Every structure is written in C-alpha cells, then in structure tokens.
Amino acid sequence: MTPGTPRSVPPDGVRWPVSVKGVLLDGDRVVLLRNERDEWELPGGRLEAGETIEECLVREVHEELGVVVEVGPPLDAWLYDLPEGTVLILTYGCTSPSYDGMHHSAEHRELAWLPVDSLPAAPLPAGYVPAIERWRAQTPTA
C-alpha cells in the first residue's frame, strides 16, 4: 500500500496509535497546517493515556492554533500508512467562538485557510477530504 493511502479494514489483532483531528471551517474554507512532510493536515494529534477524545482535541488544537474549540460530531475514521507506521485517524467537526489570534505552533511550517473546493489539488492525505466535506455539509455558511 502506498504511504498516505487510507484503508478501511485492519488486519486481525493489530493495534495502532490514535490521532484525533479537528475540522474547523470559516464559510467554505478549512484551516490546515503544513507539516514536516510538506503535506497539509488538519489540526490535532495523538491521544494520550487517560484522555478522552474531546480532551485530546481541545488540547491539541489549542497547542497548534492557539484557539479554543468545541468538539462536535465524529466525521470519519481511517487508517493512515506512514513510513514510520500506521495511525488510526479520527476526525471530528469543531467550532470556535473566535479565530482571533490564531497562529501555528513550531510543530508546523505554515497555517492556511484553504477553499474546500481546492482540496483535491492540494498535497493533503486523501482520507481528510471526506471528513471536511461532511462537516461542510452539516455546517451553515455565514
């Protein structure tokens, strides 16, 4: 399987680290972060022991963007194959009362609000796109 290709059926008895990602929209734009692999990704990160999914996502988004979010519904789950191993990605819709002061942490190279319709052309793991589109369909635009 090609790195970065989502797959839906795990082999029996296999466990993976879990990464929880948030979809934040502003109209028809989604916030994305450029990582060290020069890919765009959703904000979020690894679930820590004893932490709920919601706690993880609130913590990670605050660390990476400097904003507070409210975690909404689950949007998707998929396995992401990377050179260093497979990660289970859980995506959730998120909202924030304000994007004032939003910035990227040293963990990422860049922050951008990209139009959702432009995502197929962006260097973005394909598994993120269905979650972004689901959240856009559920979120009224301003």
mmCIF file of N, CA and C in Angstrom:
data_model
loop_
_atom_site.group_PDB
_atom_site.id
_atom_site.type_symbol
_atom_site.label_atom_id
_atom_site.label_comp_id
_atom_site.label_asym_id
_atom_site.label_seq_id
_atom_site.Cartn_x
_atom_site.Cartn_y
_atom_site.Cartn_z
ATOM 1 N N MET A 1 0.837 -1.175 0.000
ATOM 2 C CA MET A 1 0.000 0.000 0.000
ATOM 3 C C MET A 1 0.885 1.242 0.000
ATOM 4 N N THR A 2 0.515 2.236 -0.772
ATOM 5 C CA THR A 2 1.257 3.482 -0.871
ATOM 6 C C THR A 2 1.120 4.283 0.419
ATOM 7 N N PRO A 3 2.239 4.866 0.935
ATOM 8 C CA PRO A 3 2.112 5.698 2.141
ATOM 9 C C PRO A 3 1.073 6.794 1.935
ATOM 10 N N GLY A 4 0.272 7.017 2.988
ATOM 11 C CA GLY A 4 -0.741 8.059 2.925
ATOM 12 C C GLY A 4 -2.057 7.627 2.325
ATOM 13 N N THR A 5 -2.160 6.367 1.895
ATOM 14 C CA THR A 5 -3.392 5.863 1.307
ATOM 15 C C THR A 5 -4.308 5.352 2.411
ATOM 16 N N PRO A 6 -5.548 5.865 2.496
ATOM 17 C CA PRO A 6 -6.441 5.361 3.535
ATOM 18 C C PRO A 6 -6.903 3.947 3.221
ATOM 19 N N ARG A 7 -7.117 3.167 4.255
ATOM 20 C CA ARG A 7 -7.719 1.843 4.085
ATOM 21 C C ARG A 7 -8.699 1.636 5.208
ATOM 22 N N SER A 8 -9.664 0.772 4.989
ATOM 23 C CA SER A 8 -10.747 0.682 5.960
ATOM 24 C C SER A 8 -10.801 -0.625 6.735
ATOM 25 N N VAL A 9 -10.093 -1.652 6.330
ATOM 26 C CA VAL A 9 -10.189 -2.941 7.012
ATOM 27 C C VAL A 9 -8.837 -3.292 7.631
ATOM 28 N N PRO A 10 -8.728 -3.241 8.982
ATOM 29 C CA PRO A 10 -7.449 -3.578 9.615
ATOM 30 C C PRO A 10 -7.245 -5.082 9.698
ATOM 31 N N PRO A 11 -5.985 -5.526 9.679
ATOM 32 C CA PRO A 11 -5.706 -6.950 9.894
ATOM 33 C C PRO A 11 -6.088 -7.343 11.322
ATOM 34 N N ASP A 12 -6.427 -8.592 11.516
ATOM 35 C CA ASP A 12 -6.820 -9.073 12.842
ATOM 36 C C ASP A 12 -5.698 -8.899 13.858
ATOM 37 N N GLY A 13 -6.074 -8.470 15.074
ATOM 38 C CA GLY A 13 -5.134 -8.390 16.181
ATOM 39 C C GLY A 13 -4.158 -7.239 16.137
ATOM 40 N N VAL A 14 -4.314 -6.298 15.224
ATOM 41 C CA VAL A 14 -3.374 -5.188 15.102
ATOM 42 C C VAL A 14 -3.905 -3.970 15.854
ATOM 43 N N ARG A 15 -3.015 -3.254 16.552
ATOM 44 C CA ARG A 15 -3.367 -2.016 17.244
ATOM 45 C C ARG A 15 -2.486 -0.902 16.698
ATOM 46 N N TRP A 16 -3.074 0.288 16.636
ATOM 47 C CA TRP A 16 -2.333 1.440 16.140
ATOM 48 C C TRP A 16 -2.443 2.602 17.109
ATOM 49 N N PRO A 17 -1.490 3.531 17.044
ATOM 50 C CA PRO A 17 -1.670 4.783 17.779
ATOM 51 C C PRO A 17 -2.878 5.512 17.199
ATOM 52 N N VAL A 18 -3.518 6.355 18.014
ATOM 53 C CA VAL A 18 -4.706 7.096 17.589
ATOM 54 C C VAL A 18 -4.362 8.579 17.512
ATOM 55 N N SER A 19 -4.736 9.199 16.397
ATOM 56 C CA SER A 19 -4.586 10.637 16.219
ATOM 57 C C SER A 19 -5.975 11.229 15.982
ATOM 58 N N VAL A 20 -6.330 12.227 16.794
ATOM 59 C CA VAL A 20 -7.640 12.857 16.712
ATOM 60 C C VAL A 20 -7.473 14.207 16.006
ATOM 61 N N LYS A 21 -8.246 14.431 14.958
ATOM 62 C CA LYS A 21 -8.113 15.641 14.141
ATOM 63 C C LYS A 21 -9.426 16.409 14.119
ATOM 64 N N GLY A 22 -9.322 17.731 14.060
ATOM 65 C CA GLY A 22 -10.496 18.585 14.048
ATOM 66 C C GLY A 22 -10.656 19.316 12.733
ATOM 67 N N VAL A 23 -11.899 19.408 12.266
ATOM 68 C CA VAL A 23 -12.225 20.162 11.057
ATOM 69 C C VAL A 23 -12.840 21.482 11.504
ATOM 70 N N LEU A 24 -12.148 22.587 11.235
ATOM 71 C CA LEU A 24 -12.633 23.927 11.551
ATOM 72 C C LEU A 24 -12.886 24.662 10.247
ATOM 73 N N LEU A 25 -14.092 25.168 10.100
ATOM 74 C CA LEU A 25 -14.476 25.863 8.874
ATOM 75 C C LEU A 25 -14.760 27.331 9.139
ATOM 76 N N ASP A 26 -14.523 28.129 8.119
ATOM 77 C CA ASP A 26 -14.937 29.523 8.081
ATOM 78 C C ASP A 26 -15.563 29.697 6.701
ATOM 79 N N GLY A 27 -16.889 29.614 6.651
ATOM 80 C CA GLY A 27 -17.559 29.603 5.351
ATOM 81 C C GLY A 27 -17.174 28.349 4.592
ATOM 82 N N ASP A 28 -16.655 28.521 3.384
ATOM 83 C CA ASP A 28 -16.228 27.385 2.564
ATOM 84 C C ASP A 28 -14.720 27.163 2.613
ATOM 85 N N ARG A 29 -14.093 27.646 3.692
ATOM 86 C CA ARG A 29 -12.648 27.439 3.863
ATOM 87 C C ARG A 29 -12.392 26.580 5.098
ATOM 88 N N VAL A 30 -11.342 25.775 5.031
ATOM 89 C CA VAL A 30 -10.946 24.920 6.146
ATOM 90 C C VAL A 30 -9.532 25.290 6.561
ATOM 91 N N VAL A 31 -9.278 25.276 7.874
ATOM 92 C CA VAL A 31 -7.927 25.567 8.345
ATOM 93 C C VAL A 31 -7.086 24.300 8.262
ATOM 94 N N LEU A 32 -5.898 24.459 7.675
ATOM 95 C CA LEU A 32 -4.956 23.352 7.531
ATOM 96 C C LEU A 32 -3.567 23.817 7.943
ATOM 97 N N LEU A 33 -2.755 22.857 8.349
ATOM 98 C CA LEU A 33 -1.381 23.114 8.774
ATOM 99 C C LEU A 33 -0.435 22.328 7.877
ATOM 100 N N ARG A 34 0.664 22.963 7.464
ATOM 101 C CA ARG A 34 1.672 22.265 6.648
ATOM 102 C C ARG A 34 2.676 21.608 7.597
ATOM 103 N N ASN A 35 2.864 20.298 7.417
ATOM 104 C CA ASN A 35 3.744 19.543 8.315
ATOM 105 C C ASN A 35 5.145 19.374 7.720
ATOM 106 N N GLU A 36 5.973 18.614 8.433
ATOM 107 C CA GLU A 36 7.364 18.402 8.011
ATOM 108 C C GLU A 36 7.487 17.576 6.731
ATOM 109 N N ARG A 37 6.437 16.849 6.346
ATOM 110 C CA ARG A 37 6.426 16.089 5.093
ATOM 111 C C ARG A 37 5.942 16.955 3.931
ATOM 112 N N ASP A 38 5.721 18.253 4.207
ATOM 113 C CA ASP A 38 5.228 19.222 3.232
ATOM 114 C C ASP A 38 3.820 18.898 2.760
ATOM 115 N N GLU A 39 3.046 18.262 3.644
ATOM 116 C CA GLU A 39 1.629 17.977 3.395
ATOM 117 C C GLU A 39 0.795 18.910 4.255
ATOM 118 N N TRP A 40 -0.421 19.190 3.798
ATOM 119 C CA TRP A 40 -1.395 19.890 4.621
ATOM 120 C C TRP A 40 -2.094 18.850 5.485
ATOM 121 N N GLU A 41 -2.385 19.209 6.725
ATOM 122 C CA GLU A 41 -3.112 18.309 7.604
ATOM 123 C C GLU A 41 -4.057 19.106 8.495
ATOM 124 N N LEU A 42 -5.019 18.409 9.042
ATOM 125 C CA LEU A 42 -5.938 19.012 9.996
ATOM 126 C C LEU A 42 -5.246 19.161 11.340
ATOM 127 N N PRO A 43 -5.635 20.163 12.135
ATOM 128 C CA PRO A 43 -5.059 20.280 13.469
ATOM 129 C C PRO A 43 -5.510 19.125 14.357
ATOM 130 N N GLY A 44 -4.646 18.736 15.265
ATOM 131 C CA GLY A 44 -4.946 17.647 16.181
ATOM 132 C C GLY A 44 -3.698 16.842 16.452
ATOM 133 N N GLY A 45 -3.866 15.732 17.144
ATOM 134 C CA GLY A 45 -2.696 14.921 17.457
ATOM 135 C C GLY A 45 -3.032 13.660 18.214
ATOM 136 N N ARG A 46 -1.985 13.086 18.791
ATOM 137 C CA ARG A 46 -2.079 11.780 19.431
ATOM 138 C C ARG A 46 -2.881 11.813 20.721
ATOM 139 N N LEU A 47 -3.718 10.823 20.859
ATOM 140 C CA LEU A 47 -4.492 10.601 22.083
ATOM 141 C C LEU A 47 -3.534 10.093 23.158
ATOM 142 N N GLU A 48 -3.566 10.732 24.313
ATOM 143 C CA GLU A 48 -2.703 10.327 25.420
ATOM 144 C C GLU A 48 -3.468 9.445 26.395
ATOM 145 N N ALA A 49 -2.740 8.619 27.151
ATOM 146 C CA ALA A 49 -3.354 7.713 28.128
ATOM 147 C C ALA A 49 -4.210 8.493 29.107
ATOM 148 N N GLY A 50 -5.426 8.008 29.362
ATOM 149 C CA GLY A 50 -6.329 8.614 30.320
ATOM 150 C C GLY A 50 -7.082 9.823 29.796
ATOM 151 N N GLU A 51 -6.906 10.167 28.537
ATOM 152 C CA GLU A 51 -7.515 11.356 27.953
ATOM 153 C C GLU A 51 -8.709 10.949 27.089
ATOM 154 N N THR A 52 -9.797 11.707 27.175
ATOM 155 C CA THR A 52 -10.918 11.457 26.274
ATOM 156 C C THR A 52 -10.593 12.043 24.905
ATOM 157 N N ILE A 53 -11.337 11.617 23.919
ATOM 158 C CA ILE A 53 -11.154 12.156 22.567
ATOM 159 C C ILE A 53 -11.359 13.668 22.574
ATOM 160 N N GLU A 54 -12.393 14.118 23.269
ATOM 161 C CA GLU A 54 -12.684 15.551 23.312
ATOM 162 C C GLU A 54 -11.561 16.322 23.994
ATOM 163 N N GLU A 55 -11.054 15.808 25.124
ATOM 164 C CA GLU A 55 -9.944 16.465 25.820
ATOM 165 C C GLU A 55 -8.710 16.546 24.926
ATOM 166 N N CYS A 56 -8.429 15.473 24.227
ATOM 167 C CA CYS A 56 -7.286 15.438 23.315
ATOM 168 C C CYS A 56 -7.424 16.504 22.241
ATOM 169 N N LEU A 57 -8.580 16.573 21.619
ATOM 170 C CA LEU A 57 -8.768 17.505 20.514
ATOM 171 C C LEU A 57 -8.718 18.958 20.983
ATOM 172 N N VAL A 58 -9.348 19.266 22.112
ATOM 173 C CA VAL A 58 -9.290 20.627 22.665
ATOM 174 C C VAL A 58 -7.835 20.994 22.969
ATOM 175 N N ARG A 59 -7.100 20.096 23.603
ATOM 176 C CA ARG A 59 -5.691 20.342 23.951
ATOM 177 C C ARG A 59 -4.839 20.542 22.703
ATOM 178 N N GLU A 60 -4.940 19.621 21.761
ATOM 179 C CA GLU A 60 -4.098 19.669 20.569
ATOM 180 C C GLU A 60 -4.381 20.904 19.708
ATOM 181 N N VAL A 61 -5.651 21.228 19.514
ATOM 182 C CA VAL A 61 -5.972 22.404 18.694
ATOM 183 C C VAL A 61 -5.464 23.667 19.381
ATOM 184 N N HIS A 62 -5.605 23.743 20.693
ATOM 185 C CA HIS A 62 -5.095 24.917 21.401
ATOM 186 C C HIS A 62 -3.575 25.009 21.274
ATOM 187 N N GLU A 63 -2.878 23.883 21.416
ATOM 188 C CA GLU A 63 -1.415 23.872 21.276
ATOM 189 C C GLU A 63 -0.984 24.278 19.871
ATOM 190 N N GLU A 64 -1.700 23.801 18.853
ATOM 191 C CA GLU A 64 -1.285 24.019 17.470
ATOM 192 C C GLU A 64 -1.777 25.324 16.854
ATOM 193 N N LEU A 65 -2.941 25.820 17.310
ATOM 194 C CA LEU A 65 -3.529 27.021 16.701
ATOM 195 C C LEU A 65 -3.718 28.185 17.670
ATOM 196 N N GLY A 66 -3.672 27.911 18.961
ATOM 197 C CA GLY A 66 -3.873 28.961 19.947
ATOM 198 C C GLY A 66 -5.321 29.379 20.124
ATOM 199 N N VAL A 67 -6.267 28.560 19.695
ATOM 200 C CA VAL A 67 -7.685 28.866 19.868
ATOM 201 C C VAL A 67 -8.363 27.737 20.638
ATOM 202 N N VAL A 68 -9.493 28.086 21.250
ATOM 203 C CA VAL A 68 -10.296 27.114 21.983
ATOM 204 C C VAL A 68 -11.411 26.633 21.062
ATOM 205 N N VAL A 69 -11.655 25.327 21.066
ATOM 206 C CA VAL A 69 -12.711 24.773 20.223
ATOM 207 C C VAL A 69 -13.716 24.001 21.051
ATOM 208 N N GLU A 70 -14.899 23.891 20.485
ATOM 209 C CA GLU A 70 -15.920 22.981 20.998
ATOM 210 C C GLU A 70 -15.954 21.811 20.029
ATOM 211 N N VAL A 71 -15.870 20.612 20.578
ATOM 212 C CA VAL A 71 -15.837 19.412 19.744
ATOM 213 C C VAL A 71 -17.257 18.992 19.399
ATOM 214 N N GLY A 72 -17.495 18.794 18.118
ATOM 215 C CA GLY A 72 -18.790 18.373 17.620
ATOM 216 C C GLY A 72 -18.807 16.886 17.304
ATOM 217 N N PRO A 73 -19.559 16.512 16.294
ATOM 218 C CA PRO A 73 -19.760 15.088 15.995
ATOM 219 C C PRO A 73 -18.563 14.436 15.313
ATOM 220 N N PRO A 74 -18.464 13.109 15.486
ATOM 221 C CA PRO A 74 -17.457 12.378 14.723
ATOM 222 C C PRO A 74 -17.816 12.432 13.238
ATOM 223 N N LEU A 75 -16.785 12.523 12.411
ATOM 224 C CA LEU A 75 -16.997 12.622 10.964
ATOM 225 C C LEU A 75 -16.478 11.412 10.199
ATOM 226 N N ASP A 76 -15.355 10.859 10.636
ATOM 227 C CA ASP A 76 -14.757 9.764 9.881
ATOM 228 C C ASP A 76 -13.674 9.093 10.719
ATOM 229 N N ALA A 77 -13.318 7.888 10.342
ATOM 230 C CA ALA A 77 -12.196 7.152 10.929
ATOM 231 C C ALA A 77 -11.534 6.374 9.804
ATOM 232 N N TRP A 78 -10.200 6.417 9.764
ATOM 233 C CA TRP A 78 -9.473 5.709 8.706
ATOM 234 C C TRP A 78 -8.039 5.441 9.150
ATOM 235 N N LEU A 79 -7.411 4.507 8.489
ATOM 236 C CA LEU A 79 -6.030 4.151 8.799
ATOM 237 C C LEU A 79 -5.105 4.838 7.810
ATOM 238 N N TYR A 80 -4.068 5.463 8.353
ATOM 239 C CA TYR A 80 -3.116 6.218 7.552
ATOM 240 C C TYR A 80 -1.764 5.527 7.643
ATOM 241 N N ASP A 81 -1.276 5.031 6.521
ATOM 242 C CA ASP A 81 0.017 4.365 6.466
ATOM 243 C C ASP A 81 1.112 5.385 6.196
ATOM 244 N N LEU A 82 2.020 5.494 7.147
ATOM 245 C CA LEU A 82 3.176 6.381 7.040
ATOM 246 C C LEU A 82 4.438 5.524 7.034
ATOM 247 N N PRO A 83 5.553 6.071 6.601
ATOM 248 C CA PRO A 83 6.791 5.275 6.623
ATOM 249 C C PRO A 83 7.128 4.736 8.012
ATOM 250 N N GLU A 84 6.772 5.490 9.076
ATOM 251 C CA GLU A 84 7.089 5.044 10.440
ATOM 252 C C GLU A 84 6.023 4.148 11.051
ATOM 253 N N GLY A 85 4.929 3.893 10.336
ATOM 254 C CA GLY A 85 3.892 3.001 10.835
ATOM 255 C C GLY A 85 2.494 3.488 10.518
ATOM 256 N N THR A 86 1.512 2.723 10.937
ATOM 257 C CA THR A 86 0.115 3.028 10.673
ATOM 258 C C THR A 86 -0.496 3.740 11.868
ATOM 259 N N VAL A 87 -1.342 4.749 11.580
ATOM 260 C CA VAL A 87 -2.019 5.523 12.620
ATOM 261 C C VAL A 87 -3.516 5.492 12.327
ATOM 262 N N LEU A 88 -4.331 5.301 13.371
ATOM 263 C CA LEU A 88 -5.776 5.407 13.243
ATOM 264 C C LEU A 88 -6.137 6.880 13.376
ATOM 265 N N ILE A 89 -6.760 7.446 12.354
ATOM 266 C CA ILE A 89 -7.151 8.853 12.337
ATOM 267 C C ILE A 89 -8.652 8.943 12.627
ATOM 268 N N LEU A 90 -9.009 9.727 13.654
ATOM 269 C CA LEU A 90 -10.403 10.012 13.977
ATOM 270 C C LEU A 90 -10.625 11.500 13.719
ATOM 271 N N THR A 91 -11.622 11.836 12.910
ATOM 272 C CA THR A 91 -11.886 13.244 12.613
ATOM 273 C C THR A 91 -13.230 13.659 13.199
ATOM 274 N N TYR A 92 -13.240 14.888 13.749
ATOM 275 C CA TYR A 92 -14.426 15.454 14.390
ATOM 276 C C TYR A 92 -14.648 16.866 13.879
ATOM 277 N N GLY A 93 -15.916 17.234 13.762
ATOM 278 C CA GLY A 93 -16.246 18.614 13.464
ATOM 279 C C GLY A 93 -15.971 19.452 14.702
ATOM 280 N N CYS A 94 -15.489 20.667 14.506
ATOM 281 C CA CYS A 94 -15.202 21.577 15.617
ATOM 282 C C CYS A 94 -15.693 22.974 15.281
ATOM 283 N N THR A 95 -16.010 23.719 16.322
ATOM 284 C CA THR A 95 -16.344 25.128 16.171
ATOM 285 C C THR A 95 -15.535 25.915 17.186
ATOM 286 N N SER A 96 -15.351 27.191 16.900
ATOM 287 C CA SER A 96 -14.659 28.084 17.817
ATOM 288 C C SER A 96 -15.412 29.398 17.870
ATOM 289 N N PRO A 97 -15.553 29.978 19.062
ATOM 290 C CA PRO A 97 -16.235 31.269 19.147
ATOM 291 C C PRO A 97 -15.439 32.383 18.476
ATOM 292 N N SER A 98 -14.124 32.188 18.315
ATOM 293 C CA SER A 98 -13.295 33.216 17.704
ATOM 294 C C SER A 98 -12.019 32.605 17.127
ATOM 295 N N TYR A 99 -11.631 33.128 15.976
ATOM 296 C CA TYR A 99 -10.357 32.735 15.371
ATOM 297 C C TYR A 99 -9.307 33.824 15.593
ATOM 298 N N ASP A 100 -9.641 34.846 16.391
ATOM 299 C CA ASP A 100 -8.697 35.919 16.685
ATOM 300 C C ASP A 100 -7.434 35.339 17.319
ATOM 301 N N GLY A 101 -6.304 35.790 16.846
ATOM 302 C CA GLY A 101 -5.032 35.344 17.397
ATOM 303 C C GLY A 101 -4.599 33.965 16.939
ATOM 304 N N MET A 102 -5.313 33.364 15.982
ATOM 305 C CA MET A 102 -4.933 32.037 15.508
ATOM 306 C C MET A 102 -3.533 32.101 14.893
ATOM 307 N N HIS A 103 -2.721 31.127 15.241
ATOM 308 C CA HIS A 103 -1.359 31.036 14.719
ATOM 309 C C HIS A 103 -0.945 29.567 14.714
ATOM 310 N N HIS A 104 0.118 29.258 14.007
ATOM 311 C CA HIS A 104 0.607 27.874 14.041
ATOM 312 C C HIS A 104 1.772 27.768 15.012
ATOM 313 N N SER A 105 1.885 26.606 15.613
ATOM 314 C CA SER A 105 2.974 26.347 16.553
ATOM 315 C C SER A 105 4.242 26.000 15.774
ATOM 316 N N ALA A 106 5.335 25.832 16.503
ATOM 317 C CA ALA A 106 6.606 25.443 15.887
ATOM 318 C C ALA A 106 6.550 24.037 15.297
ATOM 319 N N GLU A 107 5.521 23.287 15.643
ATOM 320 C CA GLU A 107 5.344 21.924 15.132
ATOM 321 C C GLU A 107 5.026 21.912 13.634
ATOM 322 N N HIS A 108 4.527 23.038 13.118
ATOM 323 C CA HIS A 108 4.137 23.125 11.708
ATOM 324 C C HIS A 108 4.835 24.288 11.021
ATOM 325 N N ARG A 109 4.914 24.192 9.695
ATOM 326 C CA ARG A 109 5.592 25.215 8.900
ATOM 327 C C ARG A 109 4.701 26.388 8.520
ATOM 328 N N GLU A 110 3.399 26.122 8.416
ATOM 329 C CA GLU A 110 2.504 27.147 7.880
ATOM 330 C C GLU A 110 1.070 26.826 8.268
ATOM 331 N N LEU A 111 0.253 27.857 8.367
ATOM 332 C CA LEU A 111 -1.189 27.741 8.587
ATOM 333 C C LEU A 111 -1.864 28.427 7.412
ATOM 334 N N ALA A 112 -2.938 27.818 6.912
ATOM 335 C CA ALA A 112 -3.686 28.442 5.815
ATOM 336 C C ALA A 112 -5.151 28.063 5.905
ATOM 337 N N TRP A 113 -5.994 28.987 5.450
ATOM 338 C CA TRP A 113 -7.414 28.713 5.253
ATOM 339 C C TRP A 113 -7.566 28.414 3.769
ATOM 340 N N LEU A 114 -7.780 27.151 3.416
ATOM 341 C CA LEU A 114 -7.898 26.774 2.011
ATOM 342 C C LEU A 114 -9.353 26.539 1.639
ATOM 343 N N PRO A 115 -9.746 26.948 0.436
ATOM 344 C CA PRO A 115 -11.108 26.661 -0.019
ATOM 345 C C PRO A 115 -11.320 25.151 -0.111
ATOM 346 N N VAL A 116 -12.429 24.677 0.415
ATOM 347 C CA VAL A 116 -12.714 23.238 0.401
ATOM 348 C C VAL A 116 -12.715 22.707 -1.030
ATOM 349 N N ASP A 117 -13.218 23.482 -1.965
ATOM 350 C CA ASP A 117 -13.270 23.017 -3.354
ATOM 351 C C ASP A 117 -11.889 22.853 -3.982
ATOM 352 N N SER A 118 -10.843 23.448 -3.390
ATOM 353 C CA SER A 118 -9.493 23.334 -3.951
ATOM 354 C C SER A 118 -8.719 22.144 -3.385
ATOM 355 N N LEU A 119 -9.288 21.436 -2.426
ATOM 356 C CA LEU A 119 -8.538 20.386 -1.731
ATOM 357 C C LEU A 119 -8.066 19.237 -2.614
ATOM 358 N N PRO A 120 -8.824 18.818 -3.625
ATOM 359 C CA PRO A 120 -8.296 17.721 -4.438
ATOM 360 C C PRO A 120 -6.938 18.018 -5.076
ATOM 361 N N ALA A 121 -6.620 19.289 -5.287
ATOM 362 C CA ALA A 121 -5.344 19.659 -5.899
ATOM 363 C C ALA A 121 -4.249 19.912 -4.858
ATOM 364 N N ALA A 122 -4.593 19.961 -3.584
ATOM 365 C CA ALA A 122 -3.624 20.266 -2.526
ATOM 366 C C ALA A 122 -2.891 19.004 -2.090
ATOM 367 N N PRO A 123 -1.627 19.151 -1.643
ATOM 368 C CA PRO A 123 -0.921 17.987 -1.081
ATOM 369 C C PRO A 123 -1.485 17.684 0.312
ATOM 370 N N LEU A 124 -2.532 16.885 0.329
ATOM 371 C CA LEU A 124 -3.299 16.580 1.526
ATOM 372 C C LEU A 124 -3.636 15.091 1.502
ATOM 373 N N PRO A 125 -3.436 14.372 2.618
ATOM 374 C CA PRO A 125 -3.851 12.969 2.630
ATOM 375 C C PRO A 125 -5.327 12.846 2.228
ATOM 376 N N ALA A 126 -5.606 11.985 1.292
ATOM 377 C CA ALA A 126 -6.961 11.844 0.739
ATOM 378 C C ALA A 126 -7.998 11.512 1.796
ATOM 379 N N GLY A 127 -7.599 10.875 2.873
ATOM 380 C CA GLY A 127 -8.541 10.498 3.918
ATOM 381 C C GLY A 127 -9.180 11.662 4.640
ATOM 382 N N TYR A 128 -8.570 12.845 4.597
ATOM 383 C CA TYR A 128 -9.148 14.014 5.257
ATOM 384 C C TYR A 128 -10.330 14.598 4.491
ATOM 385 N N VAL A 129 -10.320 14.471 3.189
ATOM 386 C CA VAL A 129 -11.311 15.157 2.348
ATOM 387 C C VAL A 129 -12.747 14.745 2.673
ATOM 388 N N PRO A 130 -13.088 13.467 2.828
ATOM 389 C CA PRO A 130 -14.479 13.123 3.157
ATOM 390 C C PRO A 130 -14.963 13.754 4.463
ATOM 391 N N ALA A 131 -14.100 13.818 5.472
ATOM 392 C CA ALA A 131 -14.497 14.423 6.747
ATOM 393 C C ALA A 131 -14.753 15.915 6.574
ATOM 394 N N ILE A 132 -13.896 16.591 5.835
ATOM 395 C CA ILE A 132 -14.068 18.027 5.599
ATOM 396 C C ILE A 132 -15.369 18.280 4.856
ATOM 397 N N GLU A 133 -15.635 17.480 3.839
ATOM 398 C CA GLU A 133 -16.871 17.647 3.070
ATOM 399 C C GLU A 133 -18.105 17.341 3.919
ATOM 400 N N ARG A 134 -18.027 16.342 4.794
ATOM 401 C CA ARG A 134 -19.161 16.041 5.680
ATOM 402 C C ARG A 134 -19.454 17.204 6.621
ATOM 403 N N TRP A 135 -18.390 17.787 7.194
ATOM 404 C CA TRP A 135 -18.607 18.891 8.129
ATOM 405 C C TRP A 135 -19.142 20.120 7.399
ATOM 406 N N ARG A 136 -18.668 20.364 6.195
ATOM 407 C CA ARG A 136 -19.178 21.490 5.418
ATOM 408 C C ARG A 136 -20.667 21.295 5.123
ATOM 409 N N ALA A 137 -21.076 20.066 4.825
ATOM 410 C CA ALA A 137 -22.486 19.783 4.537
ATOM 411 C C ALA A 137 -23.379 19.985 5.769
ATOM 412 N N GLN A 138 -22.793 19.814 6.974
ATOM 413 C CA GLN A 138 -23.560 19.943 8.219
ATOM 414 C C GLN A 138 -23.504 21.347 8.829
ATOM 415 N N THR A 139 -22.616 22.190 8.320
ATOM 416 C CA THR A 139 -22.384 23.499 8.908
ATOM 417 C C THR A 139 -22.931 24.596 8.017
ATOM 418 N N PRO A 140 -23.877 25.401 8.527
ATOM 419 C CA PRO A 140 -24.379 26.501 7.727
ATOM 420 C C PRO A 140 -23.301 27.540 7.492
ATOM 421 N N THR A 141 -23.223 28.074 6.293
ATOM 422 C CA THR A 141 -22.219 29.094 5.986
ATOM 423 C C THR A 141 -22.768 30.464 6.381
ATOM 424 N N ALA A 142 -21.840 31.296 6.797
ATOM 425 C CA ALA A 142 -22.234 32.657 7.234
ATOM 426 C C ALA A 142 -22.358 33.589 6.053
#
